The first five atom37 places (N, CA, C, CB, O) and aatype in JSON, in Angstrom:
{
  "aatype": [12, 15, 0, 6, 19, 10, 16, 19, 7, 14, 3, 8, 16, 10, 1, 5, 0, 0, 1, 12, 12, 0, 3, 1, 7, 0, 7, 15, 0, 19, 19, 10, 3, 14, 3, 0, 6, 7, 19, 7, 9, 12, 16, 6, 1, 3, 10, 10, 11, 0, 9, 7, 0, 7, 10, 3, 14, 3, 16, 6, 1, 16, 7, 0, 8, 10, 16, 17, 3, 19, 19, 18, 0, 15, 14, 7, 17, 16, 10, 6, 6, 0, 0, 10, 0, 12, 0, 1, 7, 7, 13, 1, 8, 10, 19, 19, 10, 3, 3, 7, 6, 19, 10, 7, 19, 9, 15, 19, 1, 3, 9, 12, 1, 19, 17, 0, 1, 6, 11, 0, 10, 11, 16, 15],
  "atom_mask": [
    [1, 1, 1, 1, 1],
    [1, 1, 1, 1, 1],
    [1, 1, 1, 1, 1],
    [1, 1, 1, 1, 1],
    [1, 1, 1, 1, 1],
    [1, 1, 1, 1, 1],
    [1, 1, 1, 1, 1],
    [1, 1, 1, 1, 1],
    [1, 1, 1, 0, 1],
    [1, 1, 1, 1, 1],
    [1, 1, 1, 1, 1],
    [1, 1, 1, 1, 1],
    [1, 1, 1, 1, 1],
    [1, 1, 1, 1, 1],
    [1, 1, 1, 1, 1],
    [1, 1, 1, 1, 1],
    [1, 1, 1, 1, 1],
    [1, 1, 1, 1, 1],
    [1, 1, 1, 1, 1],
    [1, 1, 1, 1, 1],
    [1, 1, 1, 1, 1],
    [1, 1, 1, 1, 1],
    [1, 1, 1, 1, 1],
    [1, 1, 1, 1, 1],
    [1, 1, 1, 0, 1],
    [1, 1, 1, 1, 1],
    [1, 1, 1, 0, 1],
    [1, 1, 1, 1, 1],
    [1, 1, 1, 1, 1],
    [1, 1, 1, 1, 1],
    [1, 1, 1, 1, 1],
    [1, 1, 1, 1, 1],
    [1, 1, 1, 1, 1],
    [1, 1, 1, 1, 1],
    [1, 1, 1, 1, 1],
    [1, 1, 1, 1, 1],
    [1, 1, 1, 1, 1],
    [1, 1, 1, 0, 1],
    [1, 1, 1, 1, 1],
    [1, 1, 1, 0, 1],
    [1, 1, 1, 1, 1],
    [1, 1, 1, 1, 1],
    [1, 1, 1, 1, 1],
    [1, 1, 1, 1, 1],
    [1, 1, 1, 1, 1],
    [1, 1, 1, 1, 1],
    [1, 1, 1, 1, 1],
    [1, 1, 1, 1, 1],
    [1, 1, 1, 1, 1],
    [1, 1, 1, 1, 1],
    [1, 1, 1, 1, 1],
    [1, 1, 1, 0, 1],
    [1, 1, 1, 1, 1],
    [1, 1, 1, 0, 1],
    [1, 1, 1, 1, 1],
    [1, 1, 1, 1, 1],
    [1, 1, 1, 1, 1],
    [1, 1, 1, 1, 1],
    [1, 1, 1, 1, 1],
    [1, 1, 1, 1, 1],
    [1, 1, 1, 1, 1],
    [1, 1, 1, 1, 1],
    [1, 1, 1, 0, 1],
    [1, 1, 1, 1, 1],
    [1, 1, 1, 1, 1],
    [1, 1, 1, 1, 1],
    [1, 1, 1, 1, 1],
    [1, 1, 1, 1, 1],
    [1, 1, 1, 1, 1],
    [1, 1, 1, 1, 1],
    [1, 1, 1, 1, 1],
    [1, 1, 1, 1, 1],
    [1, 1, 1, 1, 1],
    [1, 1, 1, 1, 1],
    [1, 1, 1, 1, 1],
    [1, 1, 1, 0, 1],
    [1, 1, 1, 1, 1],
    [1, 1, 1, 1, 1],
    [1, 1, 1, 1, 1],
    [1, 1, 1, 1, 1],
    [1, 1, 1, 1, 1],
    [1, 1, 1, 1, 1],
    [1, 1, 1, 1, 1],
    [1, 1, 1, 1, 1],
    [1, 1, 1, 1, 1],
    [1, 1, 1, 1, 1],
    [1, 1, 1, 1, 1],
    [1, 1, 1, 1, 1],
    [1, 1, 1, 0, 1],
    [1, 1, 1, 0, 1],
    [1, 1, 1, 1, 1],
    [1, 1, 1, 1, 1],
    [1, 1, 1, 1, 1],
    [1, 1, 1, 1, 1],
    [1, 1, 1, 1, 1],
    [1, 1, 1, 1, 1],
    [1, 1, 1, 1, 1],
    [1, 1, 1, 1, 1],
    [1, 1, 1, 1, 1],
    [1, 1, 1, 0, 1],
    [1, 1, 1, 1, 1],
    [1, 1, 1, 1, 1],
    [1, 1, 1, 1, 1],
    [1, 1, 1, 0, 1],
    [1, 1, 1, 1, 1],
    [1, 1, 1, 1, 1],
    [1, 1, 1, 1, 1],
    [1, 1, 1, 1, 1],
    [1, 1, 1, 1, 1],
    [1, 1, 1, 1, 1],
    [1, 1, 1, 1, 1],
    [1, 1, 1, 1, 1],
    [1, 1, 1, 1, 1],
    [1, 1, 1, 1, 1],
    [1, 1, 1, 1, 1],
    [1, 1, 1, 1, 1],
    [1, 1, 1, 1, 1],
    [1, 1, 1, 1, 1],
    [1, 1, 1, 1, 1],
    [1, 1, 1, 1, 1],
    [1, 1, 1, 1, 1],
    [1, 1, 1, 1, 1],
    [1, 1, 1, 1, 1],
    [1, 1, 1, 1, 1]
  ],
  "atom_positions": [
    [[121.32, 90.36, 116.9], [122.18, 89.67, 117.66], [121.47, 89.4, 118.59], [123.3, 90.21, 118.01], [120.33, 89.71, 118.92]],
    [[122.97, 88.22, 119.37], [122.4, 87.96, 120.92], [123.34, 88.64, 121.7], [122.3, 86.34, 121.47], [124.53, 88.68, 121.38]],
    [[122.99, 89.04, 122.43], [123.99, 90.05, 123.75], [124.31, 89.24, 124.52], [123.3, 91.27, 124.74], [125.46, 89.41, 124.94]],
    [[123.64, 88.18, 125.01], [124.08, 87.38, 125.71], [124.85, 86.75, 125.18], [123.42, 86.81, 126.2], [124.52, 86.11, 124.19]],
    [[126.33, 86.73, 125.73], [126.94, 85.91, 124.4], [127.86, 84.56, 125.78], [128.51, 87.37, 122.95], [128.05, 84.83, 126.97]],
    [[128.09, 83.71, 125.34], [128.92, 82.73, 125.87], [130.24, 82.93, 125.56], [128.56, 81.52, 125.49], [130.66, 83.0, 124.4]],
    [[131.1, 83.04, 126.85], [132.72, 83.41, 126.7], [133.29, 82.08, 127.3], [133.32, 84.96, 127.65], [132.59, 81.25, 127.88]],
    [[134.11, 82.01, 127.18], [135.24, 80.4, 128.02], [136.51, 80.72, 127.51], [134.86, 78.36, 127.38], [136.79, 81.02, 126.35]],
    [[137.23, 80.62, 128.48], [138.33, 81.02, 128.24], [139.59, 79.71, 127.97], [0.0, 0.0, 0.0], [139.4, 78.52, 128.22]],
    [[140.89, 80.33, 127.4], [141.73, 79.08, 126.6], [141.65, 78.16, 127.0], [142.96, 79.03, 126.45], [141.4, 77.19, 126.28]],
    [[141.9, 78.01, 128.74], [142.45, 76.89, 129.46], [141.03, 75.86, 129.66], [143.23, 77.47, 131.01], [141.22, 74.9, 130.41]],
    [[139.64, 76.0, 129.06], [138.61, 75.47, 129.14], [138.76, 73.82, 128.3], [137.6, 76.55, 128.61], [139.26, 73.74, 127.18]],
    [[138.37, 72.94, 128.85], [138.56, 71.47, 127.97], [137.67, 71.9, 126.92], [138.03, 69.85, 128.74], [136.81, 72.75, 127.11]],
    [[137.9, 71.22, 125.62], [136.77, 70.94, 125.19], [135.34, 70.17, 125.58], [137.16, 70.59, 124.45], [134.29, 70.16, 124.93]],
    [[135.61, 69.61, 126.65], [134.47, 68.71, 126.67], [133.57, 69.98, 127.97], [135.01, 66.65, 127.29], [132.5, 69.7, 128.52]],
    [[134.07, 70.82, 128.12], [133.6, 72.16, 128.89], [132.62, 72.52, 128.4], [134.41, 73.3, 128.93], [131.4, 72.37, 128.51]],
    [[133.97, 73.48, 127.28], [133.18, 74.1, 126.13], [131.76, 73.71, 125.79], [133.88, 73.86, 124.96], [130.88, 74.57, 125.89]],
    [[131.49, 72.61, 125.45], [130.67, 71.82, 124.53], [129.6, 71.7, 125.41], [131.27, 70.45, 123.97], [128.48, 71.78, 124.91]],
    [[129.7, 71.51, 126.74], [128.53, 71.54, 127.59], [128.21, 72.51, 127.42], [128.51, 71.3, 128.81], [127.15, 72.76, 126.86]],
    [[129.1, 73.49, 127.9], [128.63, 75.04, 128.23], [127.38, 75.93, 126.51], [130.77, 76.15, 128.47], [126.36, 76.61, 126.38]],
    [[128.1, 75.48, 125.92], [127.57, 75.45, 124.71], [125.56, 74.91, 124.23], [128.74, 74.45, 124.16], [124.53, 75.39, 123.75]],
    [[126.23, 73.32, 124.94], [124.47, 72.59, 124.61], [123.44, 73.81, 125.76], [124.27, 70.15, 125.48], [122.51, 74.6, 125.59]],
    [[124.43, 73.25, 127.1], [123.39, 74.16, 127.83], [122.72, 74.81, 127.65], [123.52, 74.71, 128.39], [121.53, 74.64, 127.9]],
    [[123.34, 76.09, 127.0], [122.84, 77.61, 126.45], [121.96, 77.55, 125.17], [124.2, 78.6, 126.02], [121.12, 78.39, 124.87]],
    [[122.28, 76.33, 124.38], [121.92, 76.43, 122.84], [122.55, 77.36, 121.92], [0.0, 0.0, 0.0], [121.93, 77.95, 121.03]],
    [[124.33, 77.55, 122.25], [124.45, 78.34, 121.59], [125.77, 77.25, 120.59], [124.68, 79.83, 122.44], [126.35, 76.2, 120.88]],
    [[125.8, 78.24, 119.25], [126.46, 77.54, 118.17], [127.7, 78.09, 118.92], [0.0, 0.0, 0.0], [127.65, 77.26, 119.83]],
    [[128.61, 78.73, 119.19], [129.62, 79.45, 119.39], [129.62, 79.92, 120.4], [129.81, 80.2, 118.68], [128.62, 80.43, 120.91]],
    [[131.63, 79.82, 121.33], [131.93, 80.63, 122.39], [132.78, 82.04, 121.98], [132.7, 79.73, 123.36], [133.53, 82.14, 121.01]],
    [[132.51, 82.97, 122.84], [133.62, 84.08, 122.34], [134.89, 83.52, 123.39], [133.05, 86.05, 122.67], [134.56, 83.11, 124.51]],
    [[136.08, 83.53, 123.05], [136.82, 83.04, 123.97], [137.93, 84.28, 124.01], [137.32, 81.5, 123.63], [138.48, 84.71, 122.99]],
    [[138.19, 84.88, 125.6], [138.34, 85.61, 126.05], [139.69, 85.52, 126.47], [137.49, 85.76, 126.67], [139.78, 85.28, 127.67]],
    [[141.13, 85.66, 125.68], [142.45, 85.31, 126.38], [142.9, 86.32, 127.21], [143.54, 85.03, 125.46], [143.17, 87.17, 126.36]],
    [[143.16, 86.8, 128.22], [143.63, 87.92, 128.56], [145.15, 88.19, 128.2], [143.37, 88.01, 129.85], [145.66, 89.27, 128.48]],
    [[145.89, 87.15, 127.54], [146.91, 86.9, 127.45], [147.38, 87.25, 126.1], [147.03, 85.79, 127.86], [148.51, 87.59, 125.77]],
    [[146.42, 87.13, 125.41], [146.63, 87.27, 123.68], [145.79, 88.76, 122.84], [145.78, 85.6, 122.91], [144.77, 89.21, 123.38]],
    [[146.21, 89.27, 121.81], [145.11, 90.39, 121.49], [143.82, 89.62, 121.09], [145.58, 91.45, 120.19], [143.69, 88.4, 121.23]],
    [[143.15, 90.21, 120.73], [141.93, 90.21, 120.46], [140.46, 89.29, 120.76], [0.0, 0.0, 0.0], [140.12, 88.92, 121.88]],
    [[140.02, 89.13, 120.01], [138.5, 88.01, 120.5], [138.53, 86.28, 119.91], [136.74, 88.81, 119.53], [138.22, 86.05, 118.74]],
    [[138.76, 85.62, 120.44], [138.86, 84.25, 119.55], [137.45, 83.92, 119.66], [0.0, 0.0, 0.0], [136.7, 84.31, 120.55]],
    [[137.12, 83.08, 118.55], [135.48, 82.23, 118.84], [135.56, 80.5, 118.51], [134.06, 82.99, 117.48], [135.92, 79.9, 117.49]],
    [[135.15, 80.09, 119.62], [134.9, 78.53, 119.26], [133.88, 78.42, 118.89], [134.99, 77.56, 120.17], [133.0, 78.99, 119.54]],
    [[133.45, 77.55, 117.57], [132.61, 76.99, 117.47], [131.82, 75.63, 117.51], [132.65, 77.35, 116.99], [132.46, 74.85, 118.22]],
    [[130.55, 74.98, 116.97], [130.7, 73.88, 116.5], [131.46, 73.09, 115.91], [130.21, 73.86, 116.13], [131.75, 71.93, 116.22]],
    [[131.94, 73.98, 114.7], [132.76, 73.12, 113.61], [134.04, 72.94, 114.21], [132.95, 73.84, 112.11], [134.65, 71.9, 113.99]],
    [[134.49, 73.79, 114.89], [135.85, 73.62, 115.62], [135.77, 72.52, 116.57], [136.28, 74.91, 116.41], [136.71, 71.73, 116.57]],
    [[134.65, 72.3, 117.51], [134.38, 70.83, 118.6], [133.99, 69.99, 117.15], [132.66, 70.92, 120.22], [133.33, 69.04, 117.56]],
    [[134.05, 69.92, 116.18], [133.82, 68.15, 115.69], [135.09, 67.7, 114.97], [132.41, 67.85, 114.44], [135.37, 66.51, 114.88]],
    [[136.06, 68.95, 114.32], [137.39, 68.48, 113.66], [137.92, 68.22, 114.96], [138.31, 69.57, 112.64], [138.52, 67.15, 114.98]],
    [[137.91, 68.87, 116.15], [138.75, 68.33, 117.23], [138.84, 66.76, 117.71], [138.35, 69.04, 118.34], [139.79, 65.97, 117.79]],
    [[137.33, 66.65, 118.02], [136.73, 65.21, 118.34], [136.57, 64.15, 117.47], [135.55, 65.3, 118.76], [136.47, 62.96, 117.79]],
    [[136.53, 64.81, 115.9], [136.57, 63.38, 114.55], [137.92, 63.86, 114.54], [0.0, 0.0, 0.0], [137.8, 64.3, 113.39]],
    [[139.02, 64.15, 114.81], [140.05, 63.97, 115.12], [140.97, 62.97, 115.39], [139.98, 64.4, 115.64], [142.02, 62.59, 114.89]],
    [[139.93, 62.51, 116.78], [140.49, 62.09, 118.15], [140.93, 62.36, 118.79], [0.0, 0.0, 0.0], [141.87, 61.67, 119.16]],
    [[140.66, 63.39, 119.36], [141.83, 63.92, 119.83], [140.33, 63.93, 121.82], [142.68, 65.98, 118.55], [139.11, 63.85, 121.96]],
    [[141.25, 64.05, 122.57], [140.46, 63.88, 123.67], [139.62, 65.2, 124.5], [141.4, 63.25, 124.54], [140.31, 66.16, 124.82]],
    [[138.57, 65.22, 124.72], [137.58, 66.1, 125.02], [138.29, 67.02, 126.42], [136.08, 65.17, 125.34], [138.29, 68.18, 126.83]],
    [[138.84, 65.74, 126.77], [138.38, 66.27, 128.12], [140.05, 66.48, 128.56], [137.24, 65.02, 129.23], [140.37, 66.04, 129.67]],
    [[141.01, 67.07, 127.79], [142.29, 67.21, 128.27], [142.61, 68.31, 127.28], [143.23, 65.87, 128.28], [143.32, 69.16, 127.82]],
    [[142.36, 68.55, 126.2], [142.27, 69.38, 124.69], [141.63, 70.74, 125.54], [140.97, 68.51, 123.14], [140.61, 70.83, 126.23]],
    [[142.72, 71.78, 125.16], [142.28, 72.88, 125.31], [141.27, 73.86, 124.68], [143.06, 73.22, 125.36], [141.72, 73.89, 123.53]],
    [[140.12, 74.75, 124.67], [140.07, 75.35, 123.85], [140.97, 76.23, 122.67], [139.55, 75.7, 124.37], [140.93, 76.32, 121.44]],
    [[141.92, 76.89, 123.9], [142.81, 77.74, 123.1], [143.9, 76.86, 121.7], [0.0, 0.0, 0.0], [144.45, 77.2, 120.64]],
    [[143.75, 75.57, 122.55], [144.61, 75.32, 121.05], [143.28, 74.78, 119.19], [146.02, 73.37, 121.65], [143.58, 74.4, 118.06]],
    [[142.37, 74.98, 119.65], [141.5, 74.45, 118.72], [140.31, 75.65, 118.29], [140.86, 73.06, 119.41], [139.34, 75.17, 117.71]],
    [[140.26, 77.04, 118.49], [139.1, 77.83, 118.2], [139.91, 78.72, 117.3], [138.26, 78.53, 119.5], [141.09, 79.08, 117.41]],
    [[138.89, 79.03, 116.28], [139.61, 80.59, 115.15], [140.14, 82.02, 115.97], [138.04, 81.4, 113.94], [139.35, 82.48, 116.79]],
    [[140.98, 82.47, 115.85], [141.4, 83.98, 116.25], [141.45, 84.68, 114.83], [143.01, 84.09, 117.12], [141.32, 85.9, 114.72]],
    [[141.67, 83.8, 113.68], [141.42, 84.81, 112.81], [140.18, 85.26, 112.23], [142.07, 84.6, 111.97], [140.11, 85.01, 111.03]],
    [[138.78, 86.07, 112.91], [137.74, 86.08, 113.06], [138.07, 87.37, 112.23], [137.09, 85.86, 114.37], [139.06, 88.09, 112.06]],
    [[136.09, 87.27, 111.6], [135.85, 88.55, 111.24], [135.08, 89.45, 112.17], [135.25, 88.51, 110.07], [134.03, 89.06, 112.69]],
    [[135.44, 90.29, 112.33], [134.29, 91.33, 113.53], [133.52, 91.83, 112.63], [134.95, 92.8, 114.55], [133.74, 92.09, 111.45]],
    [[132.46, 91.95, 113.34], [131.25, 93.44, 112.72], [131.49, 94.35, 113.47], [129.45, 93.35, 112.81], [132.31, 94.35, 114.39]],
    [[130.53, 95.55, 113.02], [130.35, 96.46, 114.28], [128.78, 96.86, 114.29], [131.38, 97.91, 114.19], [127.94, 96.51, 113.47]],
    [[128.62, 97.61, 115.34], [127.4, 97.64, 115.78], [126.78, 98.47, 114.34], [127.28, 98.39, 117.4], [125.56, 98.36, 114.47]],
    [[126.98, 99.08, 113.3], [126.73, 100.25, 112.78], [126.25, 98.97, 110.98], [0.0, 0.0, 0.0], [125.68, 99.35, 109.96]],
    [[126.64, 97.88, 111.23], [126.31, 97.05, 109.86], [125.28, 96.28, 109.71], [127.21, 96.21, 109.52], [124.81, 95.75, 110.71]],
    [[124.87, 96.12, 108.79], [123.35, 96.23, 108.41], [123.45, 94.66, 108.26], [122.79, 97.29, 106.88], [124.44, 93.94, 108.17]],
    [[121.95, 94.36, 108.27], [121.97, 92.49, 108.28], [122.46, 92.33, 107.07], [120.39, 91.5, 108.4], [123.26, 91.4, 106.98]],
    [[122.24, 92.97, 106.06], [122.58, 92.32, 104.57], [124.41, 91.77, 104.31], [122.15, 93.8, 103.29], [124.89, 90.77, 103.76]],
    [[125.33, 93.57, 105.32], [126.7, 92.92, 105.55], [127.07, 92.11, 106.43], [127.52, 93.65, 105.7], [128.24, 91.94, 106.8]],
    [[126.04, 91.51, 106.86], [126.44, 90.5, 107.71], [125.97, 88.97, 107.22], [125.87, 90.87, 109.08], [126.46, 87.98, 107.75]],
    [[125.11, 88.89, 106.32], [125.39, 87.82, 105.85], [125.53, 87.74, 104.51], [124.67, 87.08, 106.25], [124.97, 86.84, 103.88]],
    [[126.65, 89.15, 103.62], [127.95, 88.84, 102.58], [129.15, 88.35, 103.63], [128.53, 90.46, 101.59], [129.88, 87.45, 103.2]],
    [[129.38, 88.82, 104.85], [130.58, 88.79, 105.51], [130.94, 87.49, 105.97], [130.58, 89.65, 106.53], [132.13, 87.28, 106.2]],
    [[129.81, 86.29, 106.21], [129.15, 85.03, 106.61], [129.39, 84.4, 105.19], [127.45, 85.14, 107.19], [130.23, 83.5, 105.24]],
    [[128.89, 84.63, 103.96], [128.8, 83.83, 102.98], [129.98, 83.69, 102.32], [127.89, 84.15, 102.24], [130.28, 82.68, 101.69]],
    [[130.99, 85.16, 102.47], [132.4, 85.26, 101.74], [133.73, 84.37, 102.39], [132.82, 86.89, 101.79], [134.78, 83.82, 102.05]],
    [[132.84, 84.65, 103.62], [134.45, 83.96, 104.51], [133.59, 82.12, 105.04], [0.0, 0.0, 0.0], [134.23, 81.44, 105.84]],
    [[132.37, 81.61, 104.55], [132.46, 80.83, 104.86], [131.94, 80.01, 106.55], [0.0, 0.0, 0.0], [131.93, 78.79, 106.66]],
    [[131.6, 80.82, 107.52], [131.36, 80.72, 108.2], [129.78, 81.1, 108.89], [132.27, 80.99, 108.36], [128.93, 81.42, 108.07]],
    [[129.36, 81.06, 110.39], [128.08, 81.41, 110.81], [127.81, 82.26, 111.79], [127.5, 80.5, 111.1], [126.71, 82.55, 112.25]],
    [[128.94, 82.68, 112.12], [129.06, 83.26, 113.14], [129.46, 84.7, 112.84], [129.87, 82.54, 113.91], [130.02, 84.84, 111.75]],
    [[129.27, 85.93, 113.67], [129.98, 87.11, 113.44], [130.43, 87.01, 115.21], [128.93, 88.61, 112.69], [129.7, 86.43, 116.02]],
    [[131.49, 87.56, 115.53], [131.43, 88.8, 116.83], [131.79, 90.59, 116.57], [132.73, 88.28, 118.05], [132.63, 91.29, 115.99]],
    [[130.35, 90.74, 117.55], [130.22, 91.89, 116.6], [131.16, 92.68, 118.14], [128.15, 92.52, 115.91], [131.11, 92.12, 119.23]],
    [[131.77, 93.73, 117.97], [132.9, 94.68, 118.33], [132.49, 95.74, 118.32], [133.98, 94.73, 117.62], [131.82, 95.96, 117.31]],
    [[132.61, 96.96, 119.33], [132.24, 98.46, 119.34], [134.18, 98.82, 119.56], [130.79, 99.04, 121.01], [133.83, 99.33, 120.62]],
    [[135.11, 98.93, 119.55], [136.27, 99.71, 120.47], [136.8, 98.52, 121.31], [135.62, 101.06, 121.59], [137.11, 98.75, 122.48]],
    [[136.94, 97.2, 120.8], [137.2, 96.31, 121.01], [136.44, 95.75, 122.42], [0.0, 0.0, 0.0], [136.79, 95.05, 123.37]],
    [[135.48, 96.3, 122.08], [134.47, 95.41, 123.65], [133.8, 94.63, 122.58], [132.99, 96.57, 125.02], [133.55, 94.78, 121.38]],
    [[133.59, 93.68, 123.57], [131.9, 92.36, 122.28], [130.67, 92.97, 123.06], [131.75, 89.6, 122.68], [130.36, 93.45, 124.14]],
    [[130.29, 92.73, 122.16], [128.93, 93.74, 121.93], [127.78, 92.19, 121.67], [129.13, 95.2, 120.04], [126.67, 92.15, 122.2]],
    [[128.13, 91.42, 121.09], [127.21, 90.78, 120.69], [127.56, 89.35, 120.03], [0.0, 0.0, 0.0], [128.58, 88.86, 120.52]],
    [[127.09, 88.75, 119.28], [127.25, 87.62, 118.25], [126.45, 87.51, 117.41], [127.27, 86.48, 118.66], [125.5, 86.81, 117.76]],
    [[126.37, 88.02, 116.1], [125.52, 87.49, 114.61], [125.33, 86.12, 114.47], [126.29, 87.83, 113.23], [126.42, 85.54, 114.47]],
    [[124.29, 85.28, 114.34], [124.76, 84.42, 113.4], [123.74, 84.07, 112.13], [125.13, 83.2, 114.17], [122.94, 84.85, 111.61]],
    [[123.94, 82.96, 111.84], [123.14, 82.53, 110.48], [121.51, 83.07, 111.07], [123.3, 80.42, 110.04], [120.81, 83.99, 110.63]],
    [[121.21, 81.97, 112.35], [119.99, 81.82, 112.44], [118.98, 83.53, 113.09], [120.0, 80.4, 113.44], [117.78, 83.82, 113.09]],
    [[120.15, 84.22, 113.51], [119.47, 85.8, 114.08], [119.04, 86.02, 112.66], [120.68, 87.28, 114.86], [117.82, 86.08, 112.47]],
    [[119.9, 86.16, 111.58], [119.61, 86.78, 110.6], [117.89, 86.39, 109.85], [120.88, 86.49, 109.75], [116.96, 87.13, 109.51]],
    [[118.1, 84.54, 109.81], [117.1, 84.23, 109.15], [116.18, 84.91, 109.64], [116.87, 83.04, 109.06], [115.5, 85.64, 108.92]],
    [[115.89, 84.76, 111.42], [114.66, 84.91, 111.69], [114.03, 86.69, 111.79], [114.56, 84.06, 113.01], [112.88, 87.1, 111.99]],
    [[115.0, 87.25, 111.62], [114.87, 89.14, 110.97], [114.22, 88.81, 109.71], [116.68, 90.24, 110.54], [113.03, 89.07, 109.54]],
    [[114.85, 88.31, 108.92], [114.22, 88.28, 107.11], [112.62, 87.47, 107.63], [115.6, 86.82, 105.54], [111.6, 88.07, 107.3]],
    [[112.54, 86.81, 108.04], [111.68, 85.55, 107.74], [110.56, 86.46, 108.06], [111.88, 84.0, 108.67], [109.67, 86.66, 107.23]],
    [[110.58, 87.15, 109.54], [109.87, 88.22, 110.22], [109.18, 89.06, 109.54], [110.59, 88.93, 110.88], [107.96, 89.21, 109.48]],
    [[110.3, 89.77, 108.86], [109.95, 90.78, 107.02], [109.1, 90.57, 106.46], [110.75, 90.68, 105.72], [108.25, 91.37, 106.07]],
    [[109.16, 89.27, 106.29], [108.98, 88.65, 104.62], [107.56, 88.42, 105.12], [110.04, 86.98, 103.88], [106.72, 88.91, 104.35]],
    [[106.83, 87.55, 106.69], [105.5, 87.84, 107.28], [105.05, 89.23, 107.12], [105.49, 87.55, 108.7], [103.91, 89.5, 106.74]],
    [[105.63, 89.79, 107.3], [105.21, 91.05, 107.88], [104.43, 91.64, 106.42], [106.67, 92.06, 108.58], [103.32, 92.16, 106.33]],
    [[105.58, 91.32, 105.2], [104.86, 91.94, 104.07], [104.14, 91.21, 103.82], [105.43, 92.32, 103.0], [103.15, 91.91, 103.61]],
    [[103.8, 90.04, 103.63], [102.57, 89.46, 103.01], [101.55, 89.11, 103.66], [102.77, 88.48, 102.39], [100.92, 88.12, 103.31]],
    [[101.11, 89.97, 104.93], [100.46, 89.57, 105.91], [99.46, 91.01, 105.65], [101.41, 89.23, 107.38], [98.51, 91.24, 106.4]]
  ]
}
């Protein structure tokens, strides 16, 4: 899990979100909207869909293009549980929440890194 979570607001433009994601090497950003319940997520895929549809990244706001229907992981989930949730849902990022607080984001890359390291340790 990456505990350094990139967050954006619902009023950031798509270009601002994309720039921040690119600068951090992040495939997603957690969207915190004080006027909404829950936590949303803006992913590379959300950005691609909006740009591919011909929308202006300098005027379109993240709040109109993010995913609010998010599957959240709890801190006690195993890597296998996280991987299964991602495979079932067809997504690559899980927001980790504990009592409504964002603790981090688990990505497919995080899972692969751990499993590859474990495999290397077993074979050496």
